Short mmCIF file of C-alpha atoms and ligand atoms in Angstrom, two decimals:
data_model
loop_
_atom_site.label_atom_id
_atom_site.label_comp_id
_atom_site.label_asym_id
_atom_site.label_seq_id
_atom_site.Cartn_x
_atom_site.Cartn_y
_atom_site.Cartn_z
CA MET T 1 -23.13 30.81 68.77
CA LYS T 2 -26.26 30.80 66.64
CA ASP T 3 -27.67 27.55 65.25
CA LEU T 4 -29.26 28.26 61.89
CA THR T 5 -29.79 24.67 60.82
CA SER T 6 -33.21 23.70 62.16
CA PRO T 7 -35.76 22.61 59.52
CA SER T 8 -38.36 24.94 61.10
CA TYR T 9 -36.03 27.96 60.75
CA ILE T 10 -35.36 27.00 57.11
CA SER T 11 -39.05 26.43 56.29
CA GLU T 12 -40.23 29.60 58.02
CA ASN T 13 -37.72 31.74 56.13
CA ILE T 14 -38.62 30.15 52.83
CA ARG T 15 -42.23 31.12 53.53
CA LYS T 16 -41.54 34.74 54.37
CA SER T 17 -38.58 35.68 52.15
CA GLY T 18 -39.53 34.70 48.61
CA PHE T 19 -36.63 32.25 48.55
CA PHE T 20 -36.97 28.96 46.67
CA PHE T 21 -34.35 26.22 46.27
CA LYS T 22 -32.41 26.52 43.02
CA LYS T 23 -30.79 23.36 41.78
CA ASN T 24 -28.42 25.25 39.47
CA LEU T 25 -26.96 27.01 42.55
CA GLY T 26 -26.43 23.73 44.41
CA GLN T 27 -28.81 24.83 47.17
CA ASN T 28 -28.98 21.94 49.60
CA PHE T 29 -28.96 23.41 53.09
CA LEU T 30 -27.48 21.64 56.08
CA LYS T 31 -30.17 20.85 58.62
CA GLU T 32 -28.09 19.18 61.33
CA SER T 33 -26.51 21.35 63.92
CA ALA T 34 -24.03 18.68 65.07
CA VAL T 35 -22.70 18.30 61.53
CA ALA T 36 -22.41 22.09 61.08
CA GLN T 37 -20.50 22.38 64.36
CA LYS T 38 -18.19 19.53 63.40
CA ILE T 39 -17.39 21.20 60.07
CA VAL T 40 -16.68 24.57 61.68
CA GLY T 41 -14.70 22.81 64.42
CA SER T 42 -12.47 21.28 61.73
CA LEU T 43 -11.44 24.79 60.67
CA GLU T 44 -10.49 25.66 64.29
CA PRO T 45 -11.24 29.38 63.85
CA THR T 46 -9.88 31.75 66.51
CA GLY T 47 -10.52 35.39 67.43
CA ASP T 48 -7.36 36.44 65.60
CA GLU T 49 -8.44 34.94 62.28
CA CYS T 50 -10.44 36.03 59.24
CA VAL T 51 -12.62 33.39 57.59
CA LEU T 52 -13.99 33.57 54.05
CA GLU T 53 -17.20 31.57 53.62
CA ILE T 54 -18.45 30.83 50.11
CA GLY T 55 -22.19 30.22 49.80
CA PRO T 56 -23.45 30.78 53.37
CA GLY T 57 -27.09 30.15 52.35
CA PHE T 58 -29.27 30.62 55.45
CA GLY T 59 -26.19 30.48 57.68
CA ALA T 60 -25.81 26.86 58.85
CA LEU T 61 -22.05 27.35 59.21
CA THR T 62 -22.02 31.15 59.47
CA GLY T 63 -23.72 31.31 62.87
CA PHE T 64 -21.06 29.09 64.41
CA LEU T 65 -18.25 30.87 62.57
CA CYS T 66 -19.32 34.27 63.91
CA GLY T 67 -19.09 32.85 67.42
CA SER T 68 -15.44 31.92 67.09
CA ALA T 69 -13.64 33.77 64.26
CA GLY T 70 -12.38 37.37 64.50
CA LYS T 71 -13.99 38.24 61.19
CA VAL T 72 -16.27 36.38 58.77
CA ILE T 73 -16.66 37.44 55.14
CA ALA T 74 -19.56 35.57 53.53
CA VAL T 75 -20.05 35.63 49.75
CA GLU T 76 -23.54 34.56 48.64
CA ILE T 77 -24.87 34.79 45.09
CA ASP T 78 -28.57 34.41 45.96
CA HIS T 79 -30.27 37.70 46.82
CA PHE T 80 -33.03 36.09 48.91
CA ALA T 81 -30.65 33.85 50.88
CA ALA T 82 -28.41 36.86 51.59
CA GLY T 83 -31.49 38.75 52.87
CA VAL T 84 -32.44 35.93 55.26
CA LEU T 85 -28.87 35.72 56.49
CA ARG T 86 -28.61 39.47 57.06
CA GLU T 87 -31.73 39.42 59.21
CA ALA T 88 -30.80 36.27 61.14
CA LEU T 89 -27.32 37.51 61.99
CA GLU T 90 -27.91 41.27 62.19
CA ASP T 91 -26.31 41.48 65.64
CA GLU T 92 -23.02 39.91 64.57
CA GLU T 93 -20.58 42.78 64.25
CA ASN T 94 -17.79 40.60 62.88
CA LEU T 95 -19.84 39.48 59.85
CA GLU T 96 -19.69 41.03 56.38
CA ILE T 97 -22.15 39.64 53.83
CA LEU T 98 -21.49 40.24 50.14
CA GLU T 99 -24.09 39.46 47.53
CA GLN T 100 -21.76 38.32 44.75
CA ASP T 101 -20.73 35.45 42.52
CA ALA T 102 -17.64 33.96 44.20
CA LEU T 103 -16.29 32.94 40.80
CA ARG T 104 -16.28 36.58 39.67
CA THR T 105 -15.03 38.12 42.89
CA ASP T 106 -11.46 39.15 43.63
CA LEU T 107 -11.20 36.90 46.71
CA ALA T 108 -7.65 37.95 47.63
CA GLY T 109 -8.73 41.60 47.38
CA LEU T 110 -11.66 40.90 49.72
CA LEU T 111 -9.40 39.37 52.34
CA TYR T 112 -6.29 41.49 52.10
CA GLY T 113 -7.43 44.73 50.46
CA THR T 114 -8.61 46.43 53.66
CA GLU T 115 -7.05 48.24 56.62
CA GLU T 116 -7.88 45.31 58.89
CA SER T 117 -5.31 42.59 59.32
CA TYR T 118 -5.50 39.19 60.98
CA GLY T 119 -3.11 36.53 62.26
CA SER T 120 -4.22 34.13 59.55
CA TYR T 121 -6.79 33.71 56.81
CA LYS T 122 -8.93 30.63 56.19
CA ALA T 123 -11.82 29.57 53.99
CA ILE T 124 -14.80 27.31 54.43
CA SER T 125 -17.69 26.22 52.24
CA ASN T 126 -20.45 23.73 51.95
CA LEU T 127 -19.74 23.94 48.25
CA PRO T 128 -22.30 24.39 45.53
CA TYR T 129 -21.40 21.17 43.72
CA ASN T 130 -21.72 22.53 40.21
CA ILE T 131 -18.76 24.89 40.75
CA THR T 132 -16.57 22.64 42.89
CA SER T 133 -13.49 22.49 40.65
CA PRO T 134 -13.21 26.15 39.62
CA LEU T 135 -13.90 27.32 43.16
CA ILE T 136 -11.27 25.02 44.67
CA MET T 137 -8.73 26.27 42.12
CA ARG T 138 -9.61 29.91 42.92
CA LEU T 139 -9.19 29.30 46.66
CA LEU T 140 -5.84 27.59 46.10
CA GLU T 141 -4.61 30.46 43.94
CA ILE T 142 -5.23 33.12 46.62
CA LYS T 143 -1.97 34.83 47.55
CA PRO T 144 -0.76 35.12 50.30
CA ARG T 145 -1.96 31.57 50.68
CA LEU T 146 -4.78 30.61 53.05
CA SER T 147 -3.65 28.65 56.10
CA SER T 148 -6.52 26.14 55.91
CA ILE T 149 -9.56 25.40 53.73
CA ILE T 150 -12.45 23.20 54.87
CA LEU T 151 -14.89 22.09 52.19
CA MET T 152 -17.94 19.89 51.94
CA VAL T 153 -17.80 18.17 48.55
CA GLN T 154 -19.55 15.27 46.87
CA ARG T 155 -18.10 12.03 48.23
CA GLU T 156 -16.99 11.14 44.73
CA VAL T 157 -14.86 14.32 44.57
CA ALA T 158 -13.22 13.46 47.91
CA ASP T 159 -12.40 10.00 46.49
CA ARG T 160 -11.03 11.53 43.30
CA LEU T 161 -8.71 13.76 45.31
CA ALA T 162 -7.34 10.72 47.15
CA ALA T 163 -6.98 8.56 43.99
CA PRO T 164 -3.59 7.02 43.19
CA ALA T 165 -1.93 7.66 39.79
CA GLY T 166 -3.22 5.15 37.24
CA GLY T 167 -6.48 4.55 39.12
CA LYS T 168 -9.86 5.16 37.49
CA ASP T 169 -10.58 8.21 39.67
CA TYR T 170 -7.22 9.91 38.94
CA SER T 171 -7.65 13.10 36.88
CA SER T 172 -5.92 16.35 36.00
CA PHE T 173 -7.93 17.93 38.84
CA THR T 174 -6.48 15.38 41.31
CA ALA T 175 -2.91 16.05 40.18
CA GLN T 176 -3.28 19.84 40.06
CA VAL T 177 -4.87 20.05 43.52
CA ARG T 178 -2.19 17.79 45.00
CA PHE T 179 0.51 19.96 43.47
CA LEU T 180 -0.98 23.05 45.12
CA ALA T 181 -2.18 21.64 48.45
CA GLU T 182 -2.05 18.87 51.00
CA CYS T 183 -5.43 17.19 50.93
CA GLU T 184 -7.12 15.09 53.60
CA LYS T 185 -10.59 13.57 53.81
CA LEU T 186 -12.00 14.22 57.29
CA PHE T 187 -15.43 12.57 57.48
CA ASP T 188 -18.49 11.54 55.47
CA VAL T 189 -21.85 13.32 55.64
CA SER T 190 -25.07 11.54 54.71
CA LYS T 191 -27.31 13.10 52.05
CA ASN T 192 -30.10 12.97 54.66
CA SER T 193 -28.39 15.80 56.54
CA PHE T 194 -29.55 18.25 53.85
CA MET T 195 -32.75 19.97 52.86
CA PRO T 196 -33.77 19.21 50.15
CA VAL T 197 -32.06 15.79 50.10
CA PRO T 198 -29.50 15.70 47.24
CA GLY T 199 -28.91 12.66 45.04
CA VAL T 200 -25.47 11.84 46.49
CA ASP T 201 -23.63 11.64 49.80
CA SER T 202 -20.96 14.16 50.77
CA ALA T 203 -17.62 14.30 52.55
CA VAL T 204 -15.67 17.02 54.31
CA ILE T 205 -12.09 17.59 53.23
CA ARG T 206 -9.25 19.79 54.45
CA LEU T 207 -6.88 21.47 52.02
CA ILE T 208 -3.69 23.11 53.24
CA PRO T 209 -2.21 25.24 50.43
CA ARG T 210 1.47 24.40 50.15
CA GLU T 211 4.18 26.87 51.10
CA ALA T 212 6.50 25.21 48.58
CA PRO T 213 5.64 22.75 45.79
CA PRO T 214 6.07 19.04 46.66
CA VAL T 215 8.32 18.60 43.60
CA SER T 216 10.68 21.27 42.35
CA VAL T 217 9.89 22.79 38.94
CA LYS T 218 11.32 25.65 36.90
CA SER T 219 7.85 27.07 36.20
CA GLU T 220 4.70 26.36 38.19
CA THR T 221 2.60 27.69 35.32
CA MET T 222 4.17 25.15 32.97
CA MET T 223 3.62 22.40 35.57
CA MET T 224 -0.11 23.19 35.78
CA ASP T 225 -0.30 23.37 31.99
CA MET T 226 1.58 20.09 31.60
CA ILE T 227 -0.87 18.28 33.89
CA LYS T 228 -3.82 19.69 31.95
CA ALA T 229 -2.20 18.83 28.61
CA SER T 230 -1.41 15.25 29.63
CA PHE T 231 -5.08 14.54 30.39
CA SER T 232 -6.43 16.57 27.48
CA MET T 233 -7.37 13.53 25.39
CA ARG T 234 -8.22 10.43 27.43
CA ARG T 235 -7.02 7.13 25.93
CA LYS T 236 -4.56 8.92 23.61
CA THR T 237 -0.80 8.63 24.04
CA LEU T 238 1.14 11.32 25.85
CA ALA T 239 2.91 12.24 22.58
CA ASN T 240 -0.48 12.82 20.91
CA CYS T 241 -1.87 14.85 23.80
CA LEU T 242 1.18 17.06 24.18
CA SER T 243 1.82 17.73 20.49
CA SER T 244 -1.81 18.71 20.03
CA TYR T 245 -2.06 20.82 23.22
CA PHE T 246 1.21 22.70 22.68
CA ARG T 247 0.82 22.70 18.88
CA ALA T 248 4.35 21.33 18.60
CA GLU T 249 5.93 19.00 16.07
CA ARG T 250 5.36 15.34 16.97
CA GLY T 251 9.06 14.27 16.66
CA THR T 252 10.27 17.11 18.91
CA VAL T 253 7.58 16.27 21.47
CA SER T 254 8.51 12.56 21.52
CA ASP T 255 12.20 13.44 22.01
CA LEU T 256 11.35 15.74 24.93
CA ILE T 257 9.13 13.12 26.56
CA GLU T 258 11.93 10.55 26.26
CA SER T 259 14.44 13.02 27.68
CA ALA T 260 12.21 13.16 30.79
CA GLY T 261 12.55 9.36 31.13
CA ILE T 262 8.99 8.61 30.01
CA ALA T 263 7.75 6.57 27.04
CA PRO T 264 5.95 8.73 24.41
CA SER T 265 3.33 5.97 24.23
CA ALA T 266 2.51 6.29 27.96
CA ARG T 267 -0.91 7.59 29.04
CA GLY T 268 -1.16 10.82 31.04
CA GLU T 269 -3.30 9.15 33.70
CA THR T 270 -0.39 6.87 34.73
CA LEU T 271 1.97 9.76 35.58
CA ASP T 272 2.64 11.06 39.09
CA LEU T 273 3.74 14.55 40.14
CA GLU T 274 7.44 13.75 39.72
CA ASP T 275 6.85 12.60 36.13
CA PHE T 276 4.87 15.78 35.37
CA ALA T 277 7.66 17.89 36.90
CA ARG T 278 10.35 16.31 34.68
CA LEU T 279 8.15 16.76 31.62
CA ALA T 280 7.33 20.37 32.52
CA ASP T 281 11.03 21.20 32.97
CA ALA T 282 11.95 19.53 29.66
CA PHE T 283 9.29 21.52 27.74
CA HIS T 284 10.06 24.74 29.60
CA GLY T 285 13.78 24.31 28.90
CA ALA T 286 13.02 23.81 25.19
CA GLY T 287 11.03 27.07 25.12
CA ILE T 288 7.73 25.32 24.34
CA ARG T 289 4.67 27.23 25.58
CA ARG T 290 0.95 26.96 25.03
N1 SAM X 301 -23.78 27.06 53.66
C1 SAM X 301 -25.18 26.70 53.54
C2 SAM X 301 -25.42 25.41 54.26
O1 SAM X 301 -24.44 24.73 54.60
O2 SAM X 301 -26.59 25.09 54.52
C3 SAM X 301 -25.61 26.59 52.07
C4 SAM X 301 -24.83 25.59 51.27
S1 SAM X 301 -25.51 25.29 49.66
C5 SAM X 301 -24.82 23.68 49.36
C6 SAM X 301 -24.52 26.26 48.56
C7 SAM X 301 -24.71 27.77 48.68
O3 SAM X 301 -23.83 28.41 47.74
C8 SAM X 301 -26.09 28.27 48.34
O4 SAM X 301 -26.52 29.19 49.31
C9 SAM X 301 -25.94 28.97 46.98
O5 SAM X 301 -26.86 30.01 46.76
C10 SAM X 301 -24.52 29.47 47.08
N2 SAM X 301 -23.85 29.68 45.78
C11 SAM X 301 -24.00 28.96 44.63
N3 SAM X 301 -23.19 29.42 43.66
C12 SAM X 301 -22.51 30.47 44.21
C13 SAM X 301 -21.53 31.38 43.71
N4 SAM X 301 -21.09 31.30 42.44
N5 SAM X 301 -21.05 32.33 44.53
C14 SAM X 301 -21.51 32.44 45.81
N6 SAM X 301 -22.43 31.61 46.33
C15 SAM X 301 -22.92 30.64 45.56
#
């Protein structure tokens, strides 16, 4: 397995490739081999599996992945980083490097749209922090679902994902991710493990996309919409948020909220998944759509 984390490897390639760190691409490279191995170890890749890596950079995780997964598909937006990676891992026959924006790539097509087929499909990323939420949602929406996703995120995001309903860190993102996946924080990573050193510490989380939703709903699309709608205006009542989001008459909305056993004056941030499910079913049943 190749270790592509050493500060001298990173510095030397910066010198010869034309690469420079871009803050807007969240480019903080891992420079500790033990941490990289621990992250890849958490994914438990095997020779029968295909792993999608988002943002491989200079390959801190990729080198270890190539040593254990059957196939590695790495999507990197930065032309210079992709060039360094191609050269460093040119002997790895199970690696495919794509120079693309992961947010504009058909990820399911990449994994499943070829002749090759694998026992299971997983994803891993030391995430560019500025695209954390949309990327997580894209990974969770891949069908057939991934069997495991390991992500390095800002510690604050890991805390948000674990936040209880009503707590200050609870958000629509928390509720939507929990509806789609089981989420577990695995371990913390100090900001000093990166080059350049970012402003905040990180944590590694595991997401397991759910086979079936944790609460039953008539429409998953309405459930996701309902969560978004309920948080659409912080500090406003649920009745206000929902009538504005769904552009529905206030009296009808209040009646539907009450029919779900919830007070129209409640705040979205106090609701748990079961509350959102009852609300979603009530609105869906009444034919209300965004
Ligand atoms: N995996 C490397 C590591 O652990 O050292 C690099 C991680 S760095 C935090 C994030 C990487 O994601 C960078 O290489 C950056 O260029 C890449 N990236 C940023 N936005 C991206 C996007 N939209 N699509 C693909 N890669 C992206």
